[in-house]
mmCIF file with all atom_site columns, C-alpha atoms in Angstrom:
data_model
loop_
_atom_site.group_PDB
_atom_site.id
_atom_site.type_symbol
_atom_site.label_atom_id
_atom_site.label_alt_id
_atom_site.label_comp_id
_atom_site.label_asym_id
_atom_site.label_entity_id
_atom_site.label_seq_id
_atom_site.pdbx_PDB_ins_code
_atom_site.Cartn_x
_atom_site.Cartn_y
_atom_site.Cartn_z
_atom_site.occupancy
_atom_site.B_iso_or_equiv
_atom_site.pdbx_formal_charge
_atom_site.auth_seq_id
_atom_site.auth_comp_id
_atom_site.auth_asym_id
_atom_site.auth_atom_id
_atom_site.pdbx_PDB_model_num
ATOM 1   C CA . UNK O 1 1   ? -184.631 4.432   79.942 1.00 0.00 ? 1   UNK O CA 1
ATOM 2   C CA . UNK O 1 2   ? -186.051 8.145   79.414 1.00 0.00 ? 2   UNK O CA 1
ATOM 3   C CA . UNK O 1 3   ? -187.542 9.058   75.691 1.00 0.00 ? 3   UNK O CA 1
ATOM 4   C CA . UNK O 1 4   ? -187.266 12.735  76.415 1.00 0.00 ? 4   UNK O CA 1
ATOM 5   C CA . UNK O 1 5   ? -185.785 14.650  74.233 1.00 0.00 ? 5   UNK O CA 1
ATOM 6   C CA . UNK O 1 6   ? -182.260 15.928  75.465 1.00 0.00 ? 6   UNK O CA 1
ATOM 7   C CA . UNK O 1 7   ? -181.439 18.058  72.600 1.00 0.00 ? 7   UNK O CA 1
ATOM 8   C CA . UNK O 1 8   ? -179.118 20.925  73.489 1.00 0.00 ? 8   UNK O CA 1
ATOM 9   C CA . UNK O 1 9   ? -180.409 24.314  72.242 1.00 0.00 ? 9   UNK O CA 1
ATOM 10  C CA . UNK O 1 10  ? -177.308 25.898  70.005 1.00 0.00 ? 10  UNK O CA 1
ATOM 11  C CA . UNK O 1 11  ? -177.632 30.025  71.280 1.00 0.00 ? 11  UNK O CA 1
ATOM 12  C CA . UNK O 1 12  ? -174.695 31.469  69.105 1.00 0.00 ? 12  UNK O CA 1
ATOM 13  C CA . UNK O 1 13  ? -172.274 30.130  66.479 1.00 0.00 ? 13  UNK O CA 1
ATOM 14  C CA . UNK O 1 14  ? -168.758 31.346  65.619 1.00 0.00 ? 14  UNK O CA 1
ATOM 15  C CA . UNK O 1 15  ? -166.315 29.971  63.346 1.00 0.00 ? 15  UNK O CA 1
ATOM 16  C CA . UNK O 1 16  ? -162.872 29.817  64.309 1.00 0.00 ? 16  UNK O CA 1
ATOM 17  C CA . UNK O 1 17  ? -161.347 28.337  61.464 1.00 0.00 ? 17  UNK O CA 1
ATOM 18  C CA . UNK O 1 18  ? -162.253 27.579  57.754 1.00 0.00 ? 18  UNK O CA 1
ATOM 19  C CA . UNK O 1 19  ? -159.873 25.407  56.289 1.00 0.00 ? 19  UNK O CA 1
ATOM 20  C CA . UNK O 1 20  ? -160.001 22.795  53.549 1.00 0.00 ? 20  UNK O CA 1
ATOM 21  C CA . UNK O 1 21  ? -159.118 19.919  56.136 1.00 0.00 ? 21  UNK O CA 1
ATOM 22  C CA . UNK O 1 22  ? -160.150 21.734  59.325 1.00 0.00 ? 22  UNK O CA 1
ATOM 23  C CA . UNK O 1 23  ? -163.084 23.650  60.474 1.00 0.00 ? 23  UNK O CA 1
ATOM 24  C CA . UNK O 1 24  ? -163.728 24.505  63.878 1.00 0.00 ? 24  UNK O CA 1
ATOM 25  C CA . UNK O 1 25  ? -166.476 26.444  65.587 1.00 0.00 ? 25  UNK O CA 1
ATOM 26  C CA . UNK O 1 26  ? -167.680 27.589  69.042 1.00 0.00 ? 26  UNK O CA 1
ATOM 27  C CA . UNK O 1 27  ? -171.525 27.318  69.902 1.00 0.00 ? 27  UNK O CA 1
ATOM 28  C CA . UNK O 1 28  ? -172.939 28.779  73.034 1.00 0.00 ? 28  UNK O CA 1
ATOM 29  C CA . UNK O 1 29  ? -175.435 25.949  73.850 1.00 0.00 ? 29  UNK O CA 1
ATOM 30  C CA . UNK O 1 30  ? -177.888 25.726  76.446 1.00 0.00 ? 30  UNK O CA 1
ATOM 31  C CA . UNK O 1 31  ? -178.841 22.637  78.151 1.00 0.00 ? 31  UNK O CA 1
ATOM 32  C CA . UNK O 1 32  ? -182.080 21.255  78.618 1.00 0.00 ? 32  UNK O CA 1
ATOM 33  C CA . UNK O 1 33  ? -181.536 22.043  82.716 1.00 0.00 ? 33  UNK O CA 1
ATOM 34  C CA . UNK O 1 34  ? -180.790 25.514  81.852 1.00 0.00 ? 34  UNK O CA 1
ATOM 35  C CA . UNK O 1 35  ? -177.248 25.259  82.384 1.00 0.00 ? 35  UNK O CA 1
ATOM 36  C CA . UNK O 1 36  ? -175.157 27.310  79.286 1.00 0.00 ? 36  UNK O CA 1
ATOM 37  C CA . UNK O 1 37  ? -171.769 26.206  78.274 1.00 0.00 ? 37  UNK O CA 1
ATOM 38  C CA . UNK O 1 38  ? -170.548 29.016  76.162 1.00 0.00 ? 38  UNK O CA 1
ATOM 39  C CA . UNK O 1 39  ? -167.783 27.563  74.820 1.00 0.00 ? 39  UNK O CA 1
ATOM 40  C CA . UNK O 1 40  ? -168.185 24.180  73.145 1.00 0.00 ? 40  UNK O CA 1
ATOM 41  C CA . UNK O 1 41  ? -166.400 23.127  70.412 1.00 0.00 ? 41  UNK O CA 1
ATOM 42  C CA . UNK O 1 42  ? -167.091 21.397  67.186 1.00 0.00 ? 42  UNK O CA 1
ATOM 43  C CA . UNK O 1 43  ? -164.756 19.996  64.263 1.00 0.00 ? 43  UNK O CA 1
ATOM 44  C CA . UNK O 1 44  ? -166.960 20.015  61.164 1.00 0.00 ? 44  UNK O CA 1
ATOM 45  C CA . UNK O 1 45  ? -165.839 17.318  58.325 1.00 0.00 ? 45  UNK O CA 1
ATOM 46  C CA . UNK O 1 46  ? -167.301 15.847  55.497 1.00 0.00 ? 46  UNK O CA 1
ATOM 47  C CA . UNK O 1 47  ? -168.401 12.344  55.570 1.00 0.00 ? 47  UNK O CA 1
ATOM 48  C CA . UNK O 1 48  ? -165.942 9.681   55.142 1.00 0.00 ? 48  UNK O CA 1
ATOM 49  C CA . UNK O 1 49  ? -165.132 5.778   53.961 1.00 0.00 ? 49  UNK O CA 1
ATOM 50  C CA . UNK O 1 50  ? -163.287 3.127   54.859 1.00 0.00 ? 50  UNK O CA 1
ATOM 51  C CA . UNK O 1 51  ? -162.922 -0.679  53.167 1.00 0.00 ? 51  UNK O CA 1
ATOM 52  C CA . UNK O 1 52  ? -162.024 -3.931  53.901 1.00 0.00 ? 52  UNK O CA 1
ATOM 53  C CA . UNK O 1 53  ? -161.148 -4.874  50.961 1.00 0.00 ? 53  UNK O CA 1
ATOM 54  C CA . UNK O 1 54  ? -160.816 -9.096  50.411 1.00 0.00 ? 54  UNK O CA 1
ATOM 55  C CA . UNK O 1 55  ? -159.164 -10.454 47.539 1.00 0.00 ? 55  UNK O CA 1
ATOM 56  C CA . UNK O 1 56  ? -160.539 -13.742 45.864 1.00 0.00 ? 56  UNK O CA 1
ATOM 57  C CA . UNK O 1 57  ? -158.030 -15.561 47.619 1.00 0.00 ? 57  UNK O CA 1
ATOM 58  C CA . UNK O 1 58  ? -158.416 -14.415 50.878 1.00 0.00 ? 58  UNK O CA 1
ATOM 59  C CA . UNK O 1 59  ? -155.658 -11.398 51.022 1.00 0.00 ? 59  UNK O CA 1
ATOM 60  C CA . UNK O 1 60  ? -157.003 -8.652  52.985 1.00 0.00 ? 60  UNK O CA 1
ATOM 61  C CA . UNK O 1 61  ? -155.779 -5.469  51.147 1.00 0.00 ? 61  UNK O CA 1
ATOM 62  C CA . UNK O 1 62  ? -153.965 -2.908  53.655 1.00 0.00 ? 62  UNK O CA 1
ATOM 63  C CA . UNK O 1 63  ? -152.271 0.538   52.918 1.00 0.00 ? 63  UNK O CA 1
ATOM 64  C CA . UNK O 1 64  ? -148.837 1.440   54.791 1.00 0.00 ? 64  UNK O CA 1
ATOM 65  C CA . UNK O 1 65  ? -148.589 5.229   55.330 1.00 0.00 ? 65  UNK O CA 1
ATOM 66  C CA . UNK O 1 66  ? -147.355 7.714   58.049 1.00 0.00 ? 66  UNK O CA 1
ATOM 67  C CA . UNK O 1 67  ? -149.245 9.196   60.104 1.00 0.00 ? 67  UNK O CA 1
ATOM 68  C CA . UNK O 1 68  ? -147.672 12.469  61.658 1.00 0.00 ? 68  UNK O CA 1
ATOM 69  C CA . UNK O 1 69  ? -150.031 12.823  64.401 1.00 0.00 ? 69  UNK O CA 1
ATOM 70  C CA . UNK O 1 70  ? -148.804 10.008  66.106 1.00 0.00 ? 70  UNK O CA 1
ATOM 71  C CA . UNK O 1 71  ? -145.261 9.589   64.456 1.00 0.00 ? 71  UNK O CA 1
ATOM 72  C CA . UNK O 1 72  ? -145.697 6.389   63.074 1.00 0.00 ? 72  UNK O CA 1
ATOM 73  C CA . UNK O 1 73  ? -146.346 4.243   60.530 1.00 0.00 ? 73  UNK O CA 1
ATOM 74  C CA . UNK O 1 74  ? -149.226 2.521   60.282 1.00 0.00 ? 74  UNK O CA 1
ATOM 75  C CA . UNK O 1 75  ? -150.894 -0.542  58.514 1.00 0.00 ? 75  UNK O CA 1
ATOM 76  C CA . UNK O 1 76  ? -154.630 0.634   57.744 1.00 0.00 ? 76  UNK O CA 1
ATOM 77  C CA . UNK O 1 77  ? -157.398 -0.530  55.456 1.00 0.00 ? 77  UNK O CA 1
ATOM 78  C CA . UNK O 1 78  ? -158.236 1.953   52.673 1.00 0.00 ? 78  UNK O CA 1
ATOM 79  C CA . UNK O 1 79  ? -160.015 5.353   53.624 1.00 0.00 ? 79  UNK O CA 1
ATOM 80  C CA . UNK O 1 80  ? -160.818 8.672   52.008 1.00 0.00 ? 80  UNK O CA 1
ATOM 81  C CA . UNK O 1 81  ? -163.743 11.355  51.970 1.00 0.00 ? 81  UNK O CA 1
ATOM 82  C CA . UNK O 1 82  ? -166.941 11.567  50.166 1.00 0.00 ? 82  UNK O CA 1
ATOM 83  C CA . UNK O 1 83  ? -166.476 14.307  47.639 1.00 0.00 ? 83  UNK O CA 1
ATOM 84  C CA . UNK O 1 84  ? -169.771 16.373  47.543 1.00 0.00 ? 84  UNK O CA 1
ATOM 85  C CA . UNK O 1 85  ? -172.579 14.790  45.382 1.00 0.00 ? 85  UNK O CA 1
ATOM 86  C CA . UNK O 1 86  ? -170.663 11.514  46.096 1.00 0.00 ? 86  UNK O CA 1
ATOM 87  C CA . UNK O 1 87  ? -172.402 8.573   46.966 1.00 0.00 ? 87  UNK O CA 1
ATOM 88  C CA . UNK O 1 88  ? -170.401 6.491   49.868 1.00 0.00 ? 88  UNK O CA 1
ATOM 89  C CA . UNK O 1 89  ? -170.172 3.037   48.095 1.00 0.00 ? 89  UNK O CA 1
ATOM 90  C CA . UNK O 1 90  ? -168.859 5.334   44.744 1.00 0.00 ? 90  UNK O CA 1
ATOM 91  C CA . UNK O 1 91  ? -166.590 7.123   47.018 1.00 0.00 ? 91  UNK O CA 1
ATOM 92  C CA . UNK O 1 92  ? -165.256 3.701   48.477 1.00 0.00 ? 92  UNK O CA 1
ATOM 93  C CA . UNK O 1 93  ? -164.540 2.383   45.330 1.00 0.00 ? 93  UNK O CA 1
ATOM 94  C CA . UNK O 1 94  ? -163.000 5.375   44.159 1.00 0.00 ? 94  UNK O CA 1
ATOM 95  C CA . UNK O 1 95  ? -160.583 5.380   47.253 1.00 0.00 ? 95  UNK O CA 1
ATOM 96  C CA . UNK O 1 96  ? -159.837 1.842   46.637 1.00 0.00 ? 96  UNK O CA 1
ATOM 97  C CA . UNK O 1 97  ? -159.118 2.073   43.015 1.00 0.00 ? 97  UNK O CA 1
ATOM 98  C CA . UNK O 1 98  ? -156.954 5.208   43.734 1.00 0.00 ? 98  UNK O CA 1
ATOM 99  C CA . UNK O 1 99  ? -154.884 4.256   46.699 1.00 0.00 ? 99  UNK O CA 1
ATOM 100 C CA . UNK O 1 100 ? -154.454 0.605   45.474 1.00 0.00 ? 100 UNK O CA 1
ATOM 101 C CA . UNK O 1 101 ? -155.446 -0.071  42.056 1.00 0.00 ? 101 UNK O CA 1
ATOM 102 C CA . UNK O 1 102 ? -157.366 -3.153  42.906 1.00 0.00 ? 102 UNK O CA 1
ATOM 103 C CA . UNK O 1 103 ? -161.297 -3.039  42.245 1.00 0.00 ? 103 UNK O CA 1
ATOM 104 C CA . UNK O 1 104 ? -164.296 -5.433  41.250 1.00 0.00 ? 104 UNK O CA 1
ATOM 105 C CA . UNK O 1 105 ? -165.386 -8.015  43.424 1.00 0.00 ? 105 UNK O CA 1
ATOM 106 C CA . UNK O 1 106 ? -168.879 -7.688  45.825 1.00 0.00 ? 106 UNK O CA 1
ATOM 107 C CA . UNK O 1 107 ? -169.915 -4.979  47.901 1.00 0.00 ? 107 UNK O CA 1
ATOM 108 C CA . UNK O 1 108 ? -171.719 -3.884  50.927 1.00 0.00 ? 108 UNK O CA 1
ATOM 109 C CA . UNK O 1 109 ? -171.933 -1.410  53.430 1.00 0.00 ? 109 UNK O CA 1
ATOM 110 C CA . UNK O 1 110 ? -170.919 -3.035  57.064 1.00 0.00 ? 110 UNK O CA 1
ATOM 111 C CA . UNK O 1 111 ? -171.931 0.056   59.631 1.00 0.00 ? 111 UNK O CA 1
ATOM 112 C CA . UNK O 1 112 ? -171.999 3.562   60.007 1.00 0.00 ? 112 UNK O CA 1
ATOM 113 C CA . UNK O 1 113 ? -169.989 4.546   62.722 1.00 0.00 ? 113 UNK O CA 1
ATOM 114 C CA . UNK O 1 114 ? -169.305 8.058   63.818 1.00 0.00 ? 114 UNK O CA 1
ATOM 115 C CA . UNK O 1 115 ? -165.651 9.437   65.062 1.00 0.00 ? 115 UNK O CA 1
ATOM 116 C CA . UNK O 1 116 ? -166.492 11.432  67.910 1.00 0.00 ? 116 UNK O CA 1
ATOM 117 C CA . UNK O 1 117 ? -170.325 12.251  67.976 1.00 0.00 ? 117 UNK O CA 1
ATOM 118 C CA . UNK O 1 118 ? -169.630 14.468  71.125 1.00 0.00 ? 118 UNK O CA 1
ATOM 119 C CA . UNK O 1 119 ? -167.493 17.059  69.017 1.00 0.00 ? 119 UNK O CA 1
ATOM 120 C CA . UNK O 1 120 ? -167.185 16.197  65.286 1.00 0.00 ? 120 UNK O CA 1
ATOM 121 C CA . UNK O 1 121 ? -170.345 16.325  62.612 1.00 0.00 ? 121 UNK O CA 1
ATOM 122 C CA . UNK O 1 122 ? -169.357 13.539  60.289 1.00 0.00 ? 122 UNK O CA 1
ATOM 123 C CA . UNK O 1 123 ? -170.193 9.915   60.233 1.00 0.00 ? 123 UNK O CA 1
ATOM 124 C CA . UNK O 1 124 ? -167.754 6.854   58.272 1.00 0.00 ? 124 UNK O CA 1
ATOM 125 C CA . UNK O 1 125 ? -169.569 4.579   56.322 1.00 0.00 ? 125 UNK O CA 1
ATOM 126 C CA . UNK O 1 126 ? -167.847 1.322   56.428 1.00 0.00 ? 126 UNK O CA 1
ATOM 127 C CA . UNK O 1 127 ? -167.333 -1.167  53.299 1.00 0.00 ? 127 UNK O CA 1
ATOM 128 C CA . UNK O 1 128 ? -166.604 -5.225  52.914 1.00 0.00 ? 128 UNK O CA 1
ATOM 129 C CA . UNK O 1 129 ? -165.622 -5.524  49.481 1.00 0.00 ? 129 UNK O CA 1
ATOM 130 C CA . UNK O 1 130 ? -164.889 -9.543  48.488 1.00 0.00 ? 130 UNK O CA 1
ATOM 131 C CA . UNK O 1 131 ? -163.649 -10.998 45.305 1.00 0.00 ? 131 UNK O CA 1
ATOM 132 C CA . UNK O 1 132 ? -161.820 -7.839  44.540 1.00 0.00 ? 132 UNK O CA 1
ATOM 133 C CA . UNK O 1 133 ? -158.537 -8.256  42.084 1.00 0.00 ? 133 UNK O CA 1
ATOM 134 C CA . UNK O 1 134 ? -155.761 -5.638  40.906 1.00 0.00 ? 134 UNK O CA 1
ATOM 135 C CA . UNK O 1 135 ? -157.121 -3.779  38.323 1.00 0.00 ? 135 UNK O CA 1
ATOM 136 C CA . UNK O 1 136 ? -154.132 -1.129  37.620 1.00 0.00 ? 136 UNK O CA 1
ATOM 137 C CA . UNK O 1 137 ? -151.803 0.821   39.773 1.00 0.00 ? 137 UNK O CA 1
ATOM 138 C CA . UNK O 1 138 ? -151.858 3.655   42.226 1.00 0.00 ? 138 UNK O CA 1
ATOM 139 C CA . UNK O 1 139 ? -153.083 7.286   41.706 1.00 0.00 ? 139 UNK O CA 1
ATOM 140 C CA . UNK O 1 140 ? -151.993 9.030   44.183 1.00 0.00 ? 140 UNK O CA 1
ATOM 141 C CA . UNK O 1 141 ? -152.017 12.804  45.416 1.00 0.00 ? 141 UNK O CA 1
ATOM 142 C CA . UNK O 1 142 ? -148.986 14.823  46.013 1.00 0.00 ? 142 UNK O CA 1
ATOM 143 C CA . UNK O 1 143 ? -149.551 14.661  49.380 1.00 0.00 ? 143 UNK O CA 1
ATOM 144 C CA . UNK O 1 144 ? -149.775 10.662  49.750 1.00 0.00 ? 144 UNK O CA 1
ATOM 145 C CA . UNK O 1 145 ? -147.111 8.398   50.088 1.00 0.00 ? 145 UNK O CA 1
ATOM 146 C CA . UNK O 1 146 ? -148.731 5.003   50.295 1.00 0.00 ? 146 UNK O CA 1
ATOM 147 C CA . UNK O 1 147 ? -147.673 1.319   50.133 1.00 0.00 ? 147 UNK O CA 1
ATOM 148 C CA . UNK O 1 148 ? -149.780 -1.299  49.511 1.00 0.00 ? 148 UNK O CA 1
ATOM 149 C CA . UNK O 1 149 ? -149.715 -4.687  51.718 1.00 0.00 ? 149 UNK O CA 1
ATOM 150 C CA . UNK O 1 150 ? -151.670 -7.876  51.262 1.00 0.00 ? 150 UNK O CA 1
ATOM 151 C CA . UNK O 1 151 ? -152.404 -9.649  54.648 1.00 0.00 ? 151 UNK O CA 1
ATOM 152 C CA . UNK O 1 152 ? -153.800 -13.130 55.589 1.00 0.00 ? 152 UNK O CA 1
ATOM 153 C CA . UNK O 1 153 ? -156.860 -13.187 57.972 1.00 0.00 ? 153 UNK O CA 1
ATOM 154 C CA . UNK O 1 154 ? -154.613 -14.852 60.583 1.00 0.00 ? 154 UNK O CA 1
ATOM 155 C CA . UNK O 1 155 ? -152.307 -11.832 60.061 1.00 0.00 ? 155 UNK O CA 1
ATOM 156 C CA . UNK O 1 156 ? -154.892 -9.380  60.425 1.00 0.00 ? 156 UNK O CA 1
ATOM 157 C CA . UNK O 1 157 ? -156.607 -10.682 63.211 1.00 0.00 ? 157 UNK O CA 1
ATOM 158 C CA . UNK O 1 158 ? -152.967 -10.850 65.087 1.00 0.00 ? 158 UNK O CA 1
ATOM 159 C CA . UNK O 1 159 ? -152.332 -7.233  63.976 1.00 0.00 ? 159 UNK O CA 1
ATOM 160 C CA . UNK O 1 160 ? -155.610 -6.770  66.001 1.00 0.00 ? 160 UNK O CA 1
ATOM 161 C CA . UNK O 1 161 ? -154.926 -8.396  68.938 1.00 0.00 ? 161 UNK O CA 1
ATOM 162 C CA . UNK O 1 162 ? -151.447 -6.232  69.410 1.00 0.00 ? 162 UNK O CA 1
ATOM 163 C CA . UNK O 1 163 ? -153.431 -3.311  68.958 1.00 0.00 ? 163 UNK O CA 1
ATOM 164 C CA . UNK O 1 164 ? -151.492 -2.805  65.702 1.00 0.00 ? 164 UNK O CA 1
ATOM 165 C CA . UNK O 1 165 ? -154.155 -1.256  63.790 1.00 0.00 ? 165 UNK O CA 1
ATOM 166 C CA . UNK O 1 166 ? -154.045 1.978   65.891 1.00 0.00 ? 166 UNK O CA 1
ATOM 167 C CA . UNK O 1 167 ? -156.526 3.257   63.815 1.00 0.00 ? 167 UNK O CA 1
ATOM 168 C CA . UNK O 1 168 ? -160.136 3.052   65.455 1.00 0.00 ? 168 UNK O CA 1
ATOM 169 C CA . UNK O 1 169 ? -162.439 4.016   62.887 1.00 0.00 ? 169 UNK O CA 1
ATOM 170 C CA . UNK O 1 170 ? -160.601 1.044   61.061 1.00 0.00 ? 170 UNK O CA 1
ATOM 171 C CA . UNK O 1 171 ? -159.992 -1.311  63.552 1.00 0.00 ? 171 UNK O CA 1
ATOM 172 C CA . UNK O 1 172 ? -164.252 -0.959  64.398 1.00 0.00 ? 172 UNK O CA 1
ATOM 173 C CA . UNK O 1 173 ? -165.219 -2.546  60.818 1.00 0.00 ? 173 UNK O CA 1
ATOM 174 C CA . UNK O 1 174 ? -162.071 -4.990  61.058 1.00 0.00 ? 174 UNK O CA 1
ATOM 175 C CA . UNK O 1 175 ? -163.568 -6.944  64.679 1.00 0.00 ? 175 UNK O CA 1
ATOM 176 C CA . UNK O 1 176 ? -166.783 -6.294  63.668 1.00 0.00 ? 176 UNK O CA 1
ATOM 177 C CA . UNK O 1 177 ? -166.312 -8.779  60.425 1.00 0.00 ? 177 UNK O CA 1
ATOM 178 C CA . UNK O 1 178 ? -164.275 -11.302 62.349 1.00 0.00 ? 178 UNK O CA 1
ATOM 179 C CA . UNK O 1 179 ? -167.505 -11.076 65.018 1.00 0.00 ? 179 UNK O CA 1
ATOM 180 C CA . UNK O 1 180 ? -169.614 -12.218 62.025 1.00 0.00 ? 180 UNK O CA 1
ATOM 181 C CA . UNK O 1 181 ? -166.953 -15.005 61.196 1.00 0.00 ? 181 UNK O CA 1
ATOM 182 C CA . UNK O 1 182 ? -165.905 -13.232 57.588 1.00 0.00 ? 182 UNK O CA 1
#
C-alpha cells in the first residue's frame, strides 16, 4: 500500500445553502493527477451521538419515531447532535436523558464512525451505556414525536438480522457490540 499523500487541493468554495439542519457547498478541487472537478459537493454537519443504552436487566433501550425520508417508522437507539462546546459522552447522556428519561449506569465510547466521509464533514461518536435505569420522563422538542421501547438482546439481534434497524450509523455500533459478545 502507497503512503503518499492523496490529499485533494480545495481551489474555490461556495456555499449553496446555510441552514440550521443543512449546509451545502461546492468546492472546485484539484486532484493530485491534475485532474479538476469543479463541482463537488459537501454537506457540512455538526458532530453527532448515538447510544446503546442497556438497562441493568438486560433491556436494550430503543426510540420509535418516523422518519420522513424514508416513510417509515423506525426502531432506533438514541441519537442527537453535539451542541457546540459539548463534549460527546455529555451530549450522549443528554440525548438519552431527553429522549427517554432513563440515565446512570456505565459508560464508554464504542467507535467513531463517520456517515459519508466522501461528502459529509461530521463524524458519530458511538456510546455503550450499561446499568442504566429510568430516571424521569421525556423532554422532548416540538418537533419530536418519540416512543420509547425496551428490547431483549435476542430481539435486537433479530431486528438486525431482518435488516430492521434501517438505520446504519445505528445498526454499525449495534453488530459491532454483539461482535464483542455484549
Amino acid at each position: 500500500m502507497g503512503e503518499h499523500d492523496m490529499k485533494w487541493r480545495t481551489l474555490g468554495s461556495e456555499y449553496i445553502i446555510r441552514r440550521p439542519w443543512l449546509t451545502a457547498r461546492r468546492d472546485t478541487v484539484e486532484l493530485p493527477n491534475g485532474a479538476v472537478n469543479d463541482e463537488y459537493y459537501v454537506l457540512e454537519y455538526p458532530d453527532w451521538i448515538n447510544v446503546t443504552a442497556i438497562t441493568a436487566d438486560g433491556q436494550y433501550v430503543f426510540v420509535r419515531q418516523y422518519r420522513h425520508g424514508l416513510g417509515q417508522t423506525c426502531h432506533e437507539i438514541v441519537a442527537g447532535v453535539i451542541e457546540p462546546g459539548e463534549q460527546p459522552e455529555a451530549a450522549a447522556r443528554r440525548e438519552l436523558m431527553e429522549e427517554t428519561g432513563f440515565g446512570g449506569g456505565k459508560w464508554r465510547e464504542l467507535m467513531t464512525i463517520s456517515p459519508n466521509p466522501s461528502t459529509v464533514t461530521n463524524v458519530v461518536h458511538c456510546f455503550v451505556a450499561t446499568g442504566v435505569e429510568r430516571l424521569g420522563t421525556q423532554h422532548l422538542d416540538a418537533t419530536e414525536d418519540i416512543e420509547v421501547c425496551l428490547f431483549t438482546k435476542d430481539e435486537v439481534l433479530r431486528m438486525l438480522e431482518r435488516g430492521k434497524i434501517m438505520q446504519a450509523l445505528m445498526a454499525a455500533p449495534l453488530w459491532r457490540l454483539f461482535a464483542e459478545g455484549q
